[in-house]
Short mmCIF file of C-alpha atoms and ligand atoms in Angstrom, two decimals:
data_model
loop_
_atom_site.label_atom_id
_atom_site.label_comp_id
_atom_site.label_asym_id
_atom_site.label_seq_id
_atom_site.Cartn_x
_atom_site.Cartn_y
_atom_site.Cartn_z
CA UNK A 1 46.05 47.11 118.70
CA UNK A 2 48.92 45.44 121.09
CA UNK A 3 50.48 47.71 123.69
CA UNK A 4 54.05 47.39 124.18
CA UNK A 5 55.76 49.46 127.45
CA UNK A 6 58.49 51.24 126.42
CA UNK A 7 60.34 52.83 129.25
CA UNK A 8 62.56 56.12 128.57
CA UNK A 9 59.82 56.87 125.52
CA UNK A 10 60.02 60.36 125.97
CA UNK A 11 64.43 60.33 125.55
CA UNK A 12 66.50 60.58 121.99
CA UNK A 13 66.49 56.15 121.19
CA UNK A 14 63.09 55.60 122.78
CA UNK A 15 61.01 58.58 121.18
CA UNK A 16 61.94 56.76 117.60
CA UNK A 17 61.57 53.13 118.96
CA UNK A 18 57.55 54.32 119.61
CA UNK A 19 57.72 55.72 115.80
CA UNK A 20 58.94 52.36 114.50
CA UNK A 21 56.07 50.44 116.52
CA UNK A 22 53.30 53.06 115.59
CA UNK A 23 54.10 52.35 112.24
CA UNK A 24 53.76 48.48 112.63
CA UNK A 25 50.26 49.24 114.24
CA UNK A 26 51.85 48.53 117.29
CA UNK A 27 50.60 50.98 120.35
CA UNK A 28 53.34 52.32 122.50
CA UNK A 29 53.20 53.41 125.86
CA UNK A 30 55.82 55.47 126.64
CA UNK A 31 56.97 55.30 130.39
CA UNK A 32 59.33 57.66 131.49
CA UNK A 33 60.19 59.84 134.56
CA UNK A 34 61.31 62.96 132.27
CA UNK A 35 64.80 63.58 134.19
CA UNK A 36 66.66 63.59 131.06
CA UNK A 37 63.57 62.91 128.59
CA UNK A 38 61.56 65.55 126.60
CA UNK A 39 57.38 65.49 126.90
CA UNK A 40 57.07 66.37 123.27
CA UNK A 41 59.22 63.62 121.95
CA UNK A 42 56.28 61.27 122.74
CA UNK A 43 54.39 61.29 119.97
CA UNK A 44 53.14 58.12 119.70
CA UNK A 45 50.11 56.35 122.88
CA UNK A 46 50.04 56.58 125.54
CA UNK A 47 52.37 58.62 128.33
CA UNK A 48 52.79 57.78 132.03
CA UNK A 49 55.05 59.75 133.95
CA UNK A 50 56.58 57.00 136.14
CA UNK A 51 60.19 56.17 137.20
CA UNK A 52 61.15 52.88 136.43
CA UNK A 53 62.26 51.68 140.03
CA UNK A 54 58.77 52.40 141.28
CA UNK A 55 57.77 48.88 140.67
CA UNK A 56 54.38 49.30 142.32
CA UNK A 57 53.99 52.17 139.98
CA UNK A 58 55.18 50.41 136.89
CA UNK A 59 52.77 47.03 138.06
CA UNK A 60 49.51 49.72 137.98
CA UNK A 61 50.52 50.88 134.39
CA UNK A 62 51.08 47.85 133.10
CA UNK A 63 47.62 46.52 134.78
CA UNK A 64 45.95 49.01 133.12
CA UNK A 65 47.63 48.83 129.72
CA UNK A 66 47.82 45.57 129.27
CA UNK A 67 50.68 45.52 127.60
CA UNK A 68 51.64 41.98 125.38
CA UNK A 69 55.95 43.41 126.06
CA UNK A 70 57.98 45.38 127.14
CA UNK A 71 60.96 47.20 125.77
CA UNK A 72 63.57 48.97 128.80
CA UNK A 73 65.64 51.78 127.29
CA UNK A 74 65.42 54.01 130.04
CA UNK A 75 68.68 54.74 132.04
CA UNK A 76 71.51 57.22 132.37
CA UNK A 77 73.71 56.97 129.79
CA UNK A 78 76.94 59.08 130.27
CA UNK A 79 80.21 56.93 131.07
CA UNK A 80 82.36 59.98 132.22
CA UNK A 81 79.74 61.50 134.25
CA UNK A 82 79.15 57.35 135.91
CA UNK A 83 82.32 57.41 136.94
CA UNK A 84 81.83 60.59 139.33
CA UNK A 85 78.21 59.06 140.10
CA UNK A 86 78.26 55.37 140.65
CA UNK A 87 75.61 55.14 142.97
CA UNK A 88 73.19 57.03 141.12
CA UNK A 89 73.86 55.32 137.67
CA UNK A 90 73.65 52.35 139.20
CA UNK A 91 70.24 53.29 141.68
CA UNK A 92 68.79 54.08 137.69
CA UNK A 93 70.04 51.41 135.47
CA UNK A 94 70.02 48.60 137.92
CA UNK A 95 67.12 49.64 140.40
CA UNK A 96 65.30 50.50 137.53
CA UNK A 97 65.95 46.90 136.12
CA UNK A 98 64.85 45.95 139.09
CA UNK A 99 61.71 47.50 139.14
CA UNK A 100 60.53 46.62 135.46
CA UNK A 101 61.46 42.91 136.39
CA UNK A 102 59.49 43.11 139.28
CA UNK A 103 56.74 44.51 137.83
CA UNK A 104 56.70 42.28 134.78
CA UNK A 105 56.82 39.15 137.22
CA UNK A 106 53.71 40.47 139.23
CA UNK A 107 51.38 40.55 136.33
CA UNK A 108 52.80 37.85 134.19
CA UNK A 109 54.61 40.05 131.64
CA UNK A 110 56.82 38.07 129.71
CA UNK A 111 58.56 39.43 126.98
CA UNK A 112 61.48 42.32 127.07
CA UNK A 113 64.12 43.84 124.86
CA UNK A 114 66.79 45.40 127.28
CA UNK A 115 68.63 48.57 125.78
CA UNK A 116 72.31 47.27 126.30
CA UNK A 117 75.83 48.98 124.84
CA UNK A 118 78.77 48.17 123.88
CA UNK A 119 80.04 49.64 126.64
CA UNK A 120 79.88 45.84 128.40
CA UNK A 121 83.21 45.35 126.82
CA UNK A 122 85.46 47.84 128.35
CA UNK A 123 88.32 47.99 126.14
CA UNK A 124 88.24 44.33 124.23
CA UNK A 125 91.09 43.01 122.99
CA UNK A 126 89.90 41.41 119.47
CA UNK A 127 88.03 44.11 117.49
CA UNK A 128 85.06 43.78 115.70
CA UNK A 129 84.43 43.01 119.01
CA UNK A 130 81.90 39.80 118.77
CA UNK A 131 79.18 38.70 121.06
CA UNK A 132 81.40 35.83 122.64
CA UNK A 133 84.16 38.37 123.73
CA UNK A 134 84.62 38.97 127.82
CA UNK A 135 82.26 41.77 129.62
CA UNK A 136 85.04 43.34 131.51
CA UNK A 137 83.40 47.48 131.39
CA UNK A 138 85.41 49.87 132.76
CA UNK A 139 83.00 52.14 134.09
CA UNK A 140 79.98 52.06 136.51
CA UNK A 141 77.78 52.95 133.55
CA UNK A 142 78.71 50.21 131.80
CA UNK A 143 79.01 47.83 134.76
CA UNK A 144 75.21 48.42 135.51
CA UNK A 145 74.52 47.28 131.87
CA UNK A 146 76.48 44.11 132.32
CA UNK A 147 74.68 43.65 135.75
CA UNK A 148 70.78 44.21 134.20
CA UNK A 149 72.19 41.55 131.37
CA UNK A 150 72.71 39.34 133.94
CA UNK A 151 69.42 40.15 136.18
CA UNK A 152 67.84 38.97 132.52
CA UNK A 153 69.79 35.54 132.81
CA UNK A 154 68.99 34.41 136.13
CA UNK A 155 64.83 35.62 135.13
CA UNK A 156 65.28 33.63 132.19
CA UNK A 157 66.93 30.38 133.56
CA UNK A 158 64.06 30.93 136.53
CA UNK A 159 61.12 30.08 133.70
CA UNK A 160 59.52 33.66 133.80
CA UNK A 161 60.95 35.92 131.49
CA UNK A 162 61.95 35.99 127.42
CA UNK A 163 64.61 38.53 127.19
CA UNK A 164 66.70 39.86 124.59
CA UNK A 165 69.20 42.32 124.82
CA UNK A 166 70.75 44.29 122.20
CA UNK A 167 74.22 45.99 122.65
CA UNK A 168 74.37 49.10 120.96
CA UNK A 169 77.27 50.97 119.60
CA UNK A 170 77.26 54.55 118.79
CA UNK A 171 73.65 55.90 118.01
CA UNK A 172 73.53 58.78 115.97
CA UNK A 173 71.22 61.08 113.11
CA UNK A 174 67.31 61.49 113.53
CA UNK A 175 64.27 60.52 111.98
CA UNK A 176 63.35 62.05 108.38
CA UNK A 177 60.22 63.39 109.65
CA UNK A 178 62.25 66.17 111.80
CA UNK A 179 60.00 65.59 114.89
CA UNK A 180 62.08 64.20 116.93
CA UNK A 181 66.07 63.60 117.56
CA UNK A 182 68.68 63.86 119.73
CA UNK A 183 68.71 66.65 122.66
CA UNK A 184 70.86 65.23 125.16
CA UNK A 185 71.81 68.20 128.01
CA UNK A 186 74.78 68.06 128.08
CA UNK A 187 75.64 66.28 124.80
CA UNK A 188 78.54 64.02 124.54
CA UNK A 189 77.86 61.95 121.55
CA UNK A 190 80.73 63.18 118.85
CA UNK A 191 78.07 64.18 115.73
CA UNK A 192 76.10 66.57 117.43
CA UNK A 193 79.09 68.32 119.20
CA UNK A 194 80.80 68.53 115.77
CA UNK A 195 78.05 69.60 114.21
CA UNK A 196 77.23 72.60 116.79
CA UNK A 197 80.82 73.32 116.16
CA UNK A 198 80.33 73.84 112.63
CA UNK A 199 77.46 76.20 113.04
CA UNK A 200 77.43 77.66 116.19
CA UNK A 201 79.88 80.71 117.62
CA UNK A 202 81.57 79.84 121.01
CA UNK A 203 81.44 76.04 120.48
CA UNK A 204 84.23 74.31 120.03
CA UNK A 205 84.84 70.62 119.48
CA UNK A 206 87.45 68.70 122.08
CA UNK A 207 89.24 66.07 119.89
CA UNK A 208 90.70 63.38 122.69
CA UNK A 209 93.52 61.58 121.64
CA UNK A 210 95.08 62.90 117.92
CA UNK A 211 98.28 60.11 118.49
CA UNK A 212 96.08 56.70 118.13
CA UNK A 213 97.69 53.59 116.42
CA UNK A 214 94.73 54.41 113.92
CA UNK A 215 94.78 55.62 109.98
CA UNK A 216 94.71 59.29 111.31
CA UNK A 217 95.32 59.03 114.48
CA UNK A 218 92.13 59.85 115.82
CA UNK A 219 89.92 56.59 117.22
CA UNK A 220 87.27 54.99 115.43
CA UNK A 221 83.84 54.31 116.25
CA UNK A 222 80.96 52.14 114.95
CA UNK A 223 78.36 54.69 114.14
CA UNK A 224 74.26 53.22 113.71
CA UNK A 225 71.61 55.28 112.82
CA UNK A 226 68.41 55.68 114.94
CA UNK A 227 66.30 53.98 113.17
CA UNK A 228 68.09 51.64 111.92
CA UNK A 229 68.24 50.73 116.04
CA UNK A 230 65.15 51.01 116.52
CA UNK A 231 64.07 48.53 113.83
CA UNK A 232 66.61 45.93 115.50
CA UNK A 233 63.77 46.34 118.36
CA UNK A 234 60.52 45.29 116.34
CA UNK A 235 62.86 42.33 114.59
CA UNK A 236 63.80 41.38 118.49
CA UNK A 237 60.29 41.02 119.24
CA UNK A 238 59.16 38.95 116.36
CA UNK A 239 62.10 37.09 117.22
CA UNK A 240 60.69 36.50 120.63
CA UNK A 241 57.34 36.53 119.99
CA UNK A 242 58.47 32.99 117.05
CA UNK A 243 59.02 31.46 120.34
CA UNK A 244 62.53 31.97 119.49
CA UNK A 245 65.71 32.31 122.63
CA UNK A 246 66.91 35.56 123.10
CA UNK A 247 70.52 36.22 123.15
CA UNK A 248 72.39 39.19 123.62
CA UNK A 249 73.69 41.07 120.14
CA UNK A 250 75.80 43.61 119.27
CA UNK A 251 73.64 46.41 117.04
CA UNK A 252 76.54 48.01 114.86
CA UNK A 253 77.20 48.20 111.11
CA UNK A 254 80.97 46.82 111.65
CA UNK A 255 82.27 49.88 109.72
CA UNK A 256 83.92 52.34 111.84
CA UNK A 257 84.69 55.89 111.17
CA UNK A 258 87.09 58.28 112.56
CA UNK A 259 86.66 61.27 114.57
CA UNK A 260 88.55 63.10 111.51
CA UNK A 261 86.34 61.67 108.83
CA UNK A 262 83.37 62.80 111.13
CA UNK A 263 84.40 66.75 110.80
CA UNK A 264 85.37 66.21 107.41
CA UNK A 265 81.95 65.19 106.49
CA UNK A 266 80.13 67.75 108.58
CA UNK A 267 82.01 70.50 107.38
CA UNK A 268 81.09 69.24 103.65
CA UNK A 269 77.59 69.07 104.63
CA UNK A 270 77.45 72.86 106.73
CA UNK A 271 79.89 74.17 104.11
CA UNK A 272 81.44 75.76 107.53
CA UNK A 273 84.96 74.65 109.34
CA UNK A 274 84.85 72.42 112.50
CA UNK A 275 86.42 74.73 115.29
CA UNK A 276 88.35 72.12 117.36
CA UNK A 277 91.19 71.84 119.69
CA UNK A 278 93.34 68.94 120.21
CA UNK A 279 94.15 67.30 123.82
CA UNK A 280 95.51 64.40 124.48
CA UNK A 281 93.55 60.59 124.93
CA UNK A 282 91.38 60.43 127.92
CA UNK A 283 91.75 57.80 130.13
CA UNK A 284 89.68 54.22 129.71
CA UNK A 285 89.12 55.27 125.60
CA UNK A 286 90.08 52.58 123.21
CA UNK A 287 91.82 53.58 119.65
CA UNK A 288 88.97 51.27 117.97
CA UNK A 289 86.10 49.98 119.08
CA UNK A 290 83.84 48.60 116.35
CA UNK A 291 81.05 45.39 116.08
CA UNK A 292 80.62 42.41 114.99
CA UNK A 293 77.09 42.71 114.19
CA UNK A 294 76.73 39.41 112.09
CA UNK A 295 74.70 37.78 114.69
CA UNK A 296 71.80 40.18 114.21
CA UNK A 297 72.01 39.50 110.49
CA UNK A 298 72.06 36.17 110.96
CA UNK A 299 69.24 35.87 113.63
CA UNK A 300 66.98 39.06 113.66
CA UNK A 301 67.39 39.60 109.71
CA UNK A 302 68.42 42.94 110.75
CA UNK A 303 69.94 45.44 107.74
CA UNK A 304 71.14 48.86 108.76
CA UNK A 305 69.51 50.75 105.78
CA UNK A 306 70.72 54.63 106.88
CA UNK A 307 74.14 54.02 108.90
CA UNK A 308 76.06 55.37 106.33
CA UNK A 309 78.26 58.70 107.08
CA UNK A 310 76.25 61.21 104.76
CA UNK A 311 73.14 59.78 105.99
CA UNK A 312 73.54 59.82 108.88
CA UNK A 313 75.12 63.01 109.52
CA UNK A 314 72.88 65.01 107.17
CA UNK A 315 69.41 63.96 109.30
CA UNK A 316 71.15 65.01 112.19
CA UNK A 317 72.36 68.55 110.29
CA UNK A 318 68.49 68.67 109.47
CA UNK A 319 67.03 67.86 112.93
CA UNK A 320 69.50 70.65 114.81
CA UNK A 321 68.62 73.04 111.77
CA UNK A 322 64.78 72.27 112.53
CA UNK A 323 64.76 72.17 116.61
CA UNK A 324 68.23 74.12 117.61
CA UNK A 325 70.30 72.82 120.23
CA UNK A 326 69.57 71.92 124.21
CA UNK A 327 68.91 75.18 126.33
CA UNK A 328 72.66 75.30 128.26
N1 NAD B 1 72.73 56.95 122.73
C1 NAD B 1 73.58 55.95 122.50
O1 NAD B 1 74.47 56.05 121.64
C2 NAD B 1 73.47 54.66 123.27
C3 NAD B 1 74.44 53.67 123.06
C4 NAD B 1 74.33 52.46 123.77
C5 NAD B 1 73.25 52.25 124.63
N2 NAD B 1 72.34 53.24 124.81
C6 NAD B 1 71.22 52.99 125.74
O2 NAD B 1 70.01 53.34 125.12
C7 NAD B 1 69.08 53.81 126.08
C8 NAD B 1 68.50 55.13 125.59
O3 NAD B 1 69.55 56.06 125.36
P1 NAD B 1 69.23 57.53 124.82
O4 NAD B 1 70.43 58.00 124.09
O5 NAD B 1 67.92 57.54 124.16
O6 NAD B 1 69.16 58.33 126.20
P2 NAD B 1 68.14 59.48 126.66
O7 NAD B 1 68.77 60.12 127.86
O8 NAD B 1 67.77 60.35 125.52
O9 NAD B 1 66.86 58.65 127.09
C9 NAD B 1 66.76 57.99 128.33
C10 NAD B 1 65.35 58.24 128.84
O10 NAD B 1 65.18 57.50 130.05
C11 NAD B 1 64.53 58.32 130.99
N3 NAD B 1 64.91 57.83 132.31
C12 NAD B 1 66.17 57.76 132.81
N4 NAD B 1 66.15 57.17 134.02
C13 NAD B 1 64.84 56.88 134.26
C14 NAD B 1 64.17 56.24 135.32
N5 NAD B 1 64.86 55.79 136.38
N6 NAD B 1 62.84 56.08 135.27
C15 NAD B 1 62.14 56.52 134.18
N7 NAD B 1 62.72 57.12 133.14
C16 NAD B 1 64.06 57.29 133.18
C17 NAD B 1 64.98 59.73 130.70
O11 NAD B 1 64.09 60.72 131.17
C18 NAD B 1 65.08 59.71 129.18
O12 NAD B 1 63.87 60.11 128.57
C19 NAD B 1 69.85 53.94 127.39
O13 NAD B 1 69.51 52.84 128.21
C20 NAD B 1 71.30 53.88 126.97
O14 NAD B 1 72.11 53.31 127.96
C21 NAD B 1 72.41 54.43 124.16
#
């Protein structure tokens, strides 16, 4: 069976990007240093408890795998907390880059899909927001994105390396099994916090910004499923693997919703009221901010199949109802 690397296995994306592969009789090998990641979300090959900027660590697992790609989702994700921690988001997303390149030029490794996010954009000024538009991000975390894009450029134009990055929008909901989902500490993605504030006592959902030039005034995001992501990963292989260029592409359904229509469907699905207070915008949020994603279509053939509201709301009521929320 082929091996494929995937580093940040054991975290929320990653844990269902080894499902997808396992059940294309592909063999994962989840590679992860487990400072945001969960042991038990890797439930499919191999683990190896390595960080990703340990190059000479990554070189001996990938020696001894023998892996025929790779795909590099590990990294910190948070854009508030980035801004407070530049050095360290960008010591993780873009040493860690480093390190995977490194390691995939020392044995010959060719092929990579790079976890990217919309988050390159910043705040763009056409929305959908397409492939061709400016990467102007307007915080570290996203700056270290739009630097590890570029690493992948200059590795590609050097002969060595097939890349293909995807730029994801908002990930959301869980896998049907119920084995694994997301269990971020601390969560800042707006379905699970709305959900826990459906359900829970003491939690209370922050709405940011109630005034937006939008249909309710609260802003709009492109919400994707899981797996619908991580099939955009198996199709960006193939793609490769046809001797095909890789491109960067925006993974979104180009359907936004609003934080409003959010609540309003979790609190149909719990059957319990949202508790929420209202603040004003933060700072570096844009009203709308919502793909393109006909370039994937086009290219990878890819179909989101579960990104719609009740869907994808309802696995992630399940998944919390199953496995409870993060330990505070
Ligand atoms: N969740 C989203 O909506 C979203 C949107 C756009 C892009 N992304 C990108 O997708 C990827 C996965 O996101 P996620 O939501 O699954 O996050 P996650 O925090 O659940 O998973 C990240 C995993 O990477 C591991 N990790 C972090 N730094 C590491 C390092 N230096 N070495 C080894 N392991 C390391 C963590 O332990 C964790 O298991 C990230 O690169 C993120 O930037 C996520």
């Amino acid at each position: 069976m082929d091996r494929i690397i995937v580093t940040g296995g054991a975290g929320y994306i990653g844990s269902h990007v080894c499902k997808a592969l396992a059940e294309r009789n592909l063999e994962p090998v989840a590679v992860d240093d487990l400072r945001t990641g969960r042991r038990e979300a890797v439930r499919w090959g191999a683990f190896e408890q390595v960080a990703v900027e340990n190059s000479d660590g990554l070189t001996q697992v990938i020696r001894r795998h023998k892996p025929v790609a790779a795909i590099h989702l590990a990294g910190l994700i948070m854009a508030g907390e980035s801004v407070a921690k530049p050095l360290e988001y960008h010591q993780a997303n873009v040493g860690g880059m480093l390190g995977l390149l490194q390691a995939m030029r020392a044995t010959g490794l060719e092929t990579l899909v790079f976890s990217s996010t919309a988050s390159v954009y910043g705040i763009p000024a056409i929305c959908p927001v397409t492939e061709a538009a400016p990467l102007a991000p307007v915080n570290p975390y996203g700056a270290s994105k739009a630097i590890c894009e570029r690493l992948l450029d200059d590795c590609a134009a050097a002969g060595w390396l097939r890349p293909q990055a995807l730029r994801y929008f908002n990930a959301c909901g869980a896998d049907d099994s119920g084995h694994i989902g997301e269990m971020h500490h601390p969560e800042t993605h707006l379905i699970p916090l709305t959900i826990r504030a459906a359900l829970e006592d003491g939690h209370v959902l922050a709405v940011h910004g109630n005034d937006y030039d939008t249909a309710d005034g609260t802003g709009i995001r492109d919400y994707v499923h899981v797996s619908d992501i991580a099939e955009a990963h198996l199709l960006a292989l193939d793609h490769l693997w046809a001797g095909k260029p890789g491109q960067p592409m925006n993974l979104g359904t180009g359907t936004g919703f609003s934080v409003r229509q959010v609540i309003a469907e979790v609190e149909r699905q719990t059957g319990c009221p949202v508790k929420m207070t209202e603040g004003p915008r933060r700072p570096g949020d844009t009203p709308v901010l919502v793909a393109d994603a006909q370039l994937a279509r086009r290219v990878l053939g890819w179909t989101p199949r579960r990104s719609d509201l009740p869907t994808m709301v309802g696995s992630a009521c399940a998944w919390h109802g199953r496995n409870g929320w993060p330990s505070e």
